[in-house]
Amino acid sequence: MILGAVVVYTGIAVAGSIYWQLHLRNLAKIRGLLVGAVYQKLTTVATAQHENAAVTLMSTDVERVTQGLRVFHEAWANVVEVGIAVWLLQRELQTGSIAPVAIAIACFLVTLCVNKFTMPRQNRWMEALQARINRTVSVLSQIKSIKMIGLGEQSEKVLDALRVKELQFANGFRMIMVLSFCIAFAPIFIVPVVCFAIYLSASPNGSGDNTFDVAKAFTSLSLVVILTQPLSSLFQYVPMFAGAANCLQRIIDFIHSPPHRDRREGKSDVTRERGGRRDNASGAEKSTAVVDIVGRNTTTGDVLSIYDGAFGWSENQWDLHNVNISIPKSQLTVITGPVASGKSTLCKAFLGEVPYVKGIVEISSGAGIGFCDQTPYLTNTTIYENIIGGSVVDNAWYKTVVRAVDLETDFERLSSGDRTYVGNNGDALSTGQKQRVAIARAVYARTPLIILDDVFSGMDNVTKAYIYERLLSPGGLLRHLEMTAILACSDQDMCLAADLVVDLAPGEPPVSSHPGRREQPKYHPMDERKEDNISDTADSPATTYTERDQSTATPAPQKQASKTPSDWATYGYFARAVGSPNTALLIFLGGVFGTLYTFPSVWLNWWTTDPTARDSFYLGIYALLQATGLICWFLFTRHCLTTVVSRSGKKLHNSLLSTVMSASFSYLSTKDSGTIINRFSQDLQSVDGELPAALLNTVATTFIALAQVALVATASPWLAISYPLLVLVFYGIQRFYLRTSQQLRPLDLELKSPLYTHFLDTLRGITTVRAFGWSQHYVERNQQLLDASQRPNYLLQMIQQWLSLVLNMVVVVIVTLLVTLSLKLRSSLGLTAVALVNLMSLSQMLRSVVIGWTLMETSITAVARIKEFEQTTPRENDSNSDGVIIREPDSGRIEYKNLTVSYGLSNENLALKNVNLVIEAGQKVGICGRSGSGKSSLVASLFRLLDVRRGKIVIDTNDIKDYSLSNLRSSINAIPQDPFVTGGTFREVLDPYGASPDHAIEEALRKIKLIEHVQDHGGLGGSVKPESLSQGQKQLLSLARAILRRCRIVVLDEVTSSLDLETEQLIWGVLQEEFRGCTIIAVAHRLETIVGFDRVAVMDEGNIIEFDDPRVLLEDANSAFSKMRRTGKAH
């Protein structure tokens, strides 16, 4: 018997370890396959379908699929185990064995009925989760604008409401899980009672006397344990399978979603006649989602042509129609027109990115298109890596391109030169710098065709003139390379060197014209740059995509994986999030359940050893104990999975959110967005899923194991002597295990952050990626990041299996000792039976306790990361957050006193240096200067977005440090350069605080001439779709929002840079009327817009080099302002 016990338990340990090692390896492959498939599909989805759903699919959904598949083989093995147990039980209890089968069938049917609600409730939860993640991504991507316009608190409330909604839907799903767990445990509590009742009722005298003894009772009970434990597991697996199937279906639906329709590959009928094309065009009108893009015979001289085209972003709503355009090869085409005339839509149509199309588009460029979007697409890598992109490294050509886009001066100012990291969305650079980096990437790729969508809007006239001359003029670099260039802009001056001009007007067909070649002005920069010979690279061979040589690239700074030990302080932090009453109730219910789970076997021992026992009495008490245990299990699981999760989930999300919203802008601009999103997705997923499950198992199994250990000791007191030694062994194993697991778990979470960042970057710039033809390059990069994230995850799984094997071997020792001592010392038969029955589950319980504890230790890492993030994230210095609330400025006088500011606490790369500036109340002051000169920094410092090294800013008579941040930012009316327009209704976008009546909102829309657009899209209650709005329309909505606020100070940060002349005049007219008497600070690159201001400040390298009346400055031919104005006019 002793040898048999050793062989059986050793076999279980070894076979189980081999099985799990193979199974977990397959699960890792499945995870890699699913994440890779989601990303592969992401690169091919239609532009109109772009959303952050892919981030949720690759994280939450994939994790739930692998969790469901983790127990796949366990499920069918449990069925086999149940069948064998039923057969053995029938031999022992005869007709009593019918009960387990009937109860199992009943529980299975109830489980199926309950799980009908699983998929719809999980879908609602996943949709709410996805909505929260989408909104969080949107807020983080526009955090600067949010802080400037004072919508931080409002955005925090919106995200908090989305989290509450998510938790409510999650609780609906978790209640299904609670019911499933109770049904799963029902056989454990019900089957013994029913079996014994049937057996006793079938005995000869109906009382069971002399037939229901210790051997019969505990043999039957052991078989019931063998039967009910796999049944319990099997019923728990059903909702896991349902959830996994639902998540897998979501992934499949995404993969099967309509792909991006792009047929730019050549067809066999490229030489067909124009009449044939027109026939096809009329046929294409039957399907508005189809566009023919065929190879074109390059001998015609046209690189791209559109015949009878119509393009739109919504079905049956055409932004452009009757489009007939031919773009000449190796020449410059300029697309111009007012706001919302369709310039960006036409550029996207050239790329095949518009979802609804009629007509024919022909293109001869099959080697990718160099594309610069209206909003520059940059990833949080170095400037160098952004320019190289997916092209091969050619340092000589790189230097030529950098010189052509005037980045050399910027590199000299930056301490790390072109190895400077650009930050999230390029926030570490000025708008002009971001645009020049994007232009450099397009030029560096040397594609036959380059499309530039409003790329000069953020540049000063000098820089604009320089780049225009070096790239687009007849003697420019693109002409030397015989590249075809398409430029979309609202600036009519850009048409000077154009070979073809396409004029767009809202609702009208495009009009093409060939302006006569005018004499090109000479380039006249402020600093006498030497003319560079650009023809030496004109004959360089075109670069085609190959895998980039990484040898010369500066690697990203490697952050050492943070070891976040799950100390007691972390558990205290989590307990405070849950709340002391809830924590105490959880422990109490766990203790009661553990007692009721084990005590019935003691009652059974008393029953079978009592010679005068009345079976009906003992059976009734036995049934009462079992029923109470089941009820306690329901209360325990419900409290843990709903109350505890909801309280901790809301509290920890609030901690994360408040930390992010109060974090310094310098931190947010340099921190990878994927790292922060990982906190809101992966870490909160652990808090909502892994941690509660580990907590539930740990608390329950700990109390059960304690009770079972006590019962085993009663059968063999000598075995109890070994308990202290076993405790030391378990503690030592746990410490040895945690030494590694506590490092692997943070590494697992941290290496997923680059994967999140890569997904988010791809979502944001998928049009650019596809235009360049870099999709495969990005897929390969995703595979590298995925492999890196898989390693710690797989290693963590493997060391968990090592732990399981070691614990199983310890159980072998315990079983051997118990059996040996029981046989040698002749212990009480009843107590020995109690011990053996409990030992059957004790081995599993001891494993569950240690594994549950270690899983909780690794799961609590997410809480430790949130705690660390909250404690270490640099905050904005809100020195007066709890002090006296200073009222809004009375006059609006602003004074900068010897102000020096920087990004971050470092004194390197100071943004402003010893700035002294006085803006009197009611003055209109223009701020101008070259890109990167400090204009936006001057404005940002007014909102305390930058770190002040020296000096101060005074509004009226108050230092801005005396204001709380919320009061300061709400007292200044800001229209930022990047307009903040997110999802929601038009009413919510225009009046986020709900302070204005509808008629006031409509009046503001009339003033900016957007009332018809809003009415056509559902009125104020209609949904805003930011992707369908032009940059100019977003800017106009921001102006309408500003009109609804009344402040003495108005700050305009390049609000007209992307607007045509007519719309620009409209905006300035509205500003003059609505903000009469207000202090206005306007950052401008178009100097004509600020010529009529009271004062102009000219900036250079963080200093104010001129400050005077613009008319006075213009009269001085040697003034910097005058030179900038002449350069702009000459251009």
Coordinates of N, CA and C in Angstrom, one line a residue, residues 117-239:
F117 N -26.7 33.5 -21.2 CA -26.5 34.9 -21.0 C -25.0 35.4 -21.0
T118 N -24.1 34.4 -21.1 CA -22.7 34.7 -21.0 C -22.3 35.6 -22.2
M119 N -22.5 35.2 -23.4 CA -22.0 35.9 -24.5 C -22.5 37.3 -24.7
P120 N -23.9 37.5 -24.6 CA -24.4 38.9 -24.7 C -23.8 39.8 -23.6
R121 N -23.7 39.3 -22.3 CA -23.2 40.1 -21.2 C -21.7 40.4 -21.4
Q122 N -21.0 39.4 -21.9 CA -19.6 39.6 -22.1 C -19.4 40.6 -23.3
N123 N -20.2 40.5 -24.3 CA -20.1 41.5 -25.4 C -20.3 42.9 -24.9
R124 N -21.3 43.1 -24.1 CA -21.6 44.5 -23.5 C -20.4 44.9 -22.7
W125 N -19.8 44.0 -21.9 CA -18.6 44.4 -21.2 C -17.5 44.7 -22.1
M126 N -17.2 43.9 -23.1 CA -16.1 44.2 -24.0 C -16.3 45.5 -24.7
E127 N -17.5 45.7 -25.1 CA -17.8 47.0 -25.8 C -17.5 48.2 -24.9
A128 N -17.9 48.1 -23.7 CA -17.7 49.2 -22.7 C -16.2 49.3 -22.4
L129 N -15.5 48.2 -22.3 CA -14.1 48.2 -22.1 C -13.4 48.9 -23.3
Q130 N -13.8 48.5 -24.5 CA -13.2 49.1 -25.7 C -13.5 50.6 -25.8
A131 N -14.7 51.0 -25.4 CA -15.0 52.4 -25.5 C -14.2 53.2 -24.5
R132 N -13.9 52.6 -23.3 CA -13.0 53.3 -22.4 C -11.6 53.4 -22.9
I133 N -11.1 52.3 -23.4 CA -9.7 52.3 -24.0 C -9.6 53.3 -25.1
N134 N -10.6 53.3 -26.0 CA -10.6 54.2 -27.1 C -10.5 55.7 -26.7
R135 N -11.4 56.0 -25.7 CA -11.4 57.4 -25.2 C -10.1 57.7 -24.5
T136 N -9.6 56.8 -23.7 CA -8.3 57.0 -23.0 C -7.2 57.3 -24.0
V137 N -7.1 56.5 -25.1 CA -6.1 56.8 -26.1 C -6.3 58.2 -26.7
S138 N -7.6 58.5 -27.0 CA -7.9 59.9 -27.6 C -7.4 61.0 -26.6
V139 N -7.7 60.8 -25.3 CA -7.4 61.9 -24.4 C -5.8 62.0 -24.3
L140 N -5.2 60.9 -24.2 CA -3.7 60.9 -24.0 C -3.0 61.5 -25.3
S141 N -3.6 61.3 -26.4 CA -3.0 61.8 -27.7 C -3.2 63.3 -27.8
Q142 N -4.1 63.9 -27.0 CA -4.4 65.3 -27.1 C -4.3 66.0 -25.8
I143 N -3.4 65.4 -24.9 CA -3.3 65.9 -23.6 C -2.8 67.3 -23.5
K144 N -2.0 67.8 -24.4 CA -1.5 69.2 -24.3 C -2.7 70.1 -24.6
S145 N -3.5 69.9 -25.6 CA -4.7 70.7 -25.9 C -5.7 70.7 -24.7
I146 N -5.9 69.5 -24.1 CA -6.8 69.4 -23.0 C -6.4 70.2 -21.8
K147 N -5.1 70.2 -21.5 CA -4.6 71.0 -20.4 C -4.7 72.5 -20.7
M148 N -4.4 72.9 -21.9 CA -4.5 74.3 -22.3 C -5.9 74.8 -22.2
I149 N -6.9 74.1 -22.6 CA -8.3 74.6 -22.6 C -9.0 74.3 -21.3
G150 N -8.2 73.7 -20.3 CA -8.8 73.5 -19.0 C -9.9 72.4 -18.9
L151 N -9.8 71.4 -19.8 CA -10.7 70.3 -19.8 C -10.2 69.1 -19.1
G152 N -9.2 69.2 -18.3 CA -8.6 68.1 -17.6 C -9.6 67.4 -16.7
E153 N -10.3 68.2 -15.8 CA -11.2 67.6 -14.9 C -12.4 67.0 -15.6
Q154 N -12.9 67.7 -16.7 CA -14.0 67.2 -17.4 C -13.7 65.9 -18.1
S155 N -12.5 65.8 -18.7 CA -12.0 64.6 -19.4 C -11.9 63.4 -18.3
E156 N -11.5 63.8 -17.1 CA -11.3 62.8 -16.1 C -12.7 62.3 -15.7
K157 N -13.7 63.2 -15.6 CA -15.1 62.7 -15.3 C -15.6 61.8 -16.3
V158 N -15.4 62.2 -17.6 CA -15.9 61.3 -18.7 C -15.3 59.9 -18.6
L159 N -14.0 59.9 -18.5 CA -13.3 58.5 -18.4 C -13.7 57.8 -17.1
D160 N -13.9 58.5 -16.0 CA -14.4 57.8 -14.8 C -15.8 57.3 -15.0
A161 N -16.7 58.0 -15.7 CA -18.0 57.5 -16.0 C -18.0 56.3 -16.9
L162 N -17.1 56.3 -17.9 CA -16.9 55.1 -18.8 C -16.4 53.9 -18.0
R163 N -15.5 54.1 -17.0 CA -15.1 53.0 -16.1 C -16.2 52.5 -15.3
V164 N -17.0 53.4 -14.7 CA -18.2 52.9 -13.9 C -19.1 52.1 -14.8
K165 N -19.4 52.6 -16.0 CA -20.2 51.8 -16.9 C -19.6 50.5 -17.2
E166 N -18.3 50.4 -17.5 CA -17.7 49.2 -17.8 C -17.8 48.2 -16.6
L167 N -17.6 48.7 -15.4 CA -17.7 47.8 -14.2 C -19.1 47.3 -14.0
Q168 N -20.1 48.1 -14.3 CA -21.5 47.7 -14.2 C -21.8 46.5 -15.2
F169 N -21.3 46.7 -16.4 CA -21.5 45.6 -17.4 C -20.7 44.4 -17.0
A170 N -19.5 44.6 -16.4 CA -18.6 43.5 -16.0 C -19.3 42.7 -14.9
N171 N -20.0 43.4 -14.0 CA -20.7 42.8 -12.9 C -21.8 41.9 -13.4
G172 N -22.4 42.3 -14.4 CA -23.5 41.5 -15.0 C -22.9 40.2 -15.5
F173 N -21.7 40.2 -16.2 CA -21.0 39.0 -16.6 C -20.5 38.2 -15.4
R174 N -20.0 38.9 -14.4 CA -19.4 38.2 -13.3 C -20.5 37.5 -12.5
M175 N -21.7 38.0 -12.5 CA -22.8 37.3 -11.8 C -23.1 35.9 -12.4
I176 N -22.9 35.9 -13.7 CA -23.0 34.6 -14.4 C -21.9 33.7 -14.0
M177 N -20.7 34.2 -13.8 CA -19.6 33.4 -13.3 C -19.9 32.9 -11.9
V178 N -20.4 33.8 -11.1 CA -20.8 33.4 -9.7 C -21.8 32.2 -9.7
L179 N -22.8 32.4 -10.5 CA -23.8 31.3 -10.6 C -23.2 30.0 -11.1
S180 N -22.3 30.2 -12.1 CA -21.6 29.0 -12.7 C -20.7 28.3 -11.6
F181 N -20.0 29.1 -10.8 CA -19.2 28.5 -9.7 C -20.1 27.8 -8.7
C182 N -21.2 28.4 -8.4 CA -22.1 27.7 -7.4 C -22.7 26.4 -8.0
I183 N -23.0 26.5 -9.2 CA -23.5 25.2 -9.9 C -22.4 24.2 -9.9
A184 N -21.2 24.7 -10.2 CA -20.0 23.8 -10.2 C -19.8 23.1 -8.9
F185 N -20.0 23.8 -7.8 CA -19.8 23.3 -6.4 C -21.0 22.5 -5.9
A186 N -22.1 22.7 -6.6 CA -23.3 22.0 -6.1 C -23.2 20.5 -5.9
P187 N -22.6 19.8 -6.9 CA -22.4 18.4 -6.7 C -21.6 18.0 -5.5
I188 N -20.6 18.8 -5.2 CA -19.7 18.5 -4.0 C -20.5 18.5 -2.7
F189 N -21.5 19.4 -2.6 CA -22.3 19.5 -1.4 C -23.6 18.7 -1.5
I190 N -24.2 18.5 -2.6 CA -25.5 17.8 -2.7 C -25.4 16.3 -2.9
V191 N -24.4 15.9 -3.7 CA -24.3 14.5 -4.1 C -24.1 13.6 -2.9
P192 N -23.2 13.9 -1.9 CA -23.1 13.0 -0.7 C -24.4 12.8 0.0
V193 N -25.1 13.9 0.2 CA -26.4 13.9 1.0 C -27.4 13.0 0.3
V194 N -27.6 13.2 -1.0 CA -28.6 12.4 -1.8 C -28.2 10.9 -1.9
C195 N -26.9 10.7 -2.1 CA -26.4 9.3 -2.2 C -26.7 8.5 -0.9
F196 N -26.3 9.2 0.2 CA -26.5 8.5 1.5 C -28.0 8.4 1.8
A197 N -28.8 9.3 1.5 CA -30.3 9.2 1.7 C -30.9 8.1 0.9
I198 N -30.5 8.0 -0.4 CA -31.0 6.9 -1.2 C -30.6 5.5 -0.7
Y199 N -29.3 5.5 -0.3 CA -28.8 4.2 0.2 C -29.5 3.7 1.5
L200 N -29.7 4.7 2.4 CA -30.3 4.4 3.7 C -31.8 4.0 3.5
S201 N -32.4 4.7 2.6 CA -33.9 4.4 2.4 C -34.0 3.1 1.7
A202 N -33.0 2.6 1.0 CA -33.1 1.3 0.3 C -32.6 0.1 1.2
S203 N -32.2 0.4 2.4 CA -31.7 -0.7 3.3 C -32.8 -1.6 3.8
P204 N -32.6 -2.8 4.3 CA -33.6 -3.7 4.6 C -34.6 -3.1 5.6
N205 N -34.2 -2.5 6.7 CA -35.1 -2.0 7.7 C -35.4 -0.5 7.6
G206 N -34.9 0.1 6.5 CA -35.2 1.5 6.2 C -34.4 2.5 7.1
S207 N -33.6 1.9 8.1 CA -32.9 2.9 8.9 C -31.4 2.8 8.7
G208 N -31.0 1.7 8.0 CA -29.5 1.6 7.7 C -28.7 1.1 8.8
D209 N -29.3 0.5 9.9 CA -28.6 0.0 11.0 C -27.7 -1.2 10.6
N210 N -26.5 -1.1 11.1 CA -25.5 -2.2 10.8 C -25.1 -2.3 9.3
T211 N -25.5 -1.4 8.5 CA -25.1 -1.4 7.1 C -24.3 -0.2 6.7
F212 N -24.6 0.9 7.4 CA -23.9 2.1 7.1 C -22.8 2.4 8.1
D213 N -21.7 1.7 7.9 CA -20.6 1.8 8.8 C -19.5 2.7 8.3
V214 N -18.3 2.7 9.0 CA -17.2 3.6 8.6 C -16.7 3.2 7.3
A215 N -16.5 2.0 7.0 CA -15.9 1.5 5.7 C -16.9 1.9 4.6
K216 N -18.2 1.7 4.8 CA -19.1 2.0 3.7 C -19.2 3.5 3.5
A217 N -19.3 4.2 4.6 CA -19.5 5.7 4.5 C -18.3 6.4 3.8
F218 N -17.1 6.1 4.3 CA -15.9 6.8 3.8 C -15.4 6.3 2.5
T219 N -15.7 5.0 2.2 CA -15.3 4.5 0.8 C -16.2 5.2 -0.2
S220 N -17.5 5.3 0.2 CA -18.5 6.0 -0.7 C -18.1 7.5 -0.8
L221 N -17.8 8.1 0.3 CA -17.4 9.5 0.3 C -16.2 9.8 -0.5
S222 N -15.2 8.9 -0.5 CA -14.0 9.0 -1.3 C -14.3 9.0 -2.8
L223 N -15.2 8.0 -3.1 CA -15.7 7.9 -4.5 C -16.5 9.2 -4.9
V224 N -17.3 9.7 -4.0 CA -18.0 10.9 -4.3 C -17.1 12.1 -4.6
V225 N -16.0 12.1 -3.8 CA -15.0 13.2 -4.0 C -14.3 13.0 -5.4
I226 N -14.0 11.7 -5.7 CA -13.4 11.5 -7.0 C -14.4 11.9 -8.1
L227 N -15.7 11.8 -7.9 CA -16.7 12.1 -8.9 C -16.9 13.6 -9.0
T228 N -17.1 14.2 -7.8 CA -17.6 15.6 -7.8 C -16.5 16.6 -8.1
Q229 N -15.3 16.3 -7.7 CA -14.2 17.3 -8.0 C -14.0 17.5 -9.5
P230 N -14.0 16.5 -10.4 CA -13.9 16.8 -11.8 C -15.2 17.4 -12.4
L231 N -16.3 17.0 -11.7 CA -17.6 17.6 -12.2 C -17.5 19.1 -11.9
S232 N -17.1 19.5 -10.7 CA -16.9 20.9 -10.3 C -16.1 21.6 -11.3
S233 N -14.9 21.1 -11.6 CA -14.0 21.7 -12.6 C -14.7 21.8 -13.9
L234 N -15.4 20.8 -14.4 CA -16.0 20.7 -15.7 C -17.0 21.8 -15.8
F235 N -17.8 22.0 -14.8 CA -18.9 23.1 -14.8 C -18.3 24.5 -14.8
Q236 N -17.1 24.6 -14.1 CA -16.4 25.9 -14.1 C -15.8 26.2 -15.5
Y237 N -15.5 25.2 -16.2 CA -14.9 25.4 -17.5 C -15.9 25.9 -18.6
V238 N -17.2 25.6 -18.3 CA -18.2 25.9 -19.4 C -18.2 27.4 -19.6
P239 N -18.3 28.3 -18.6 CA -18.3 29.7 -18.9 C -17.0 30.2 -19.4

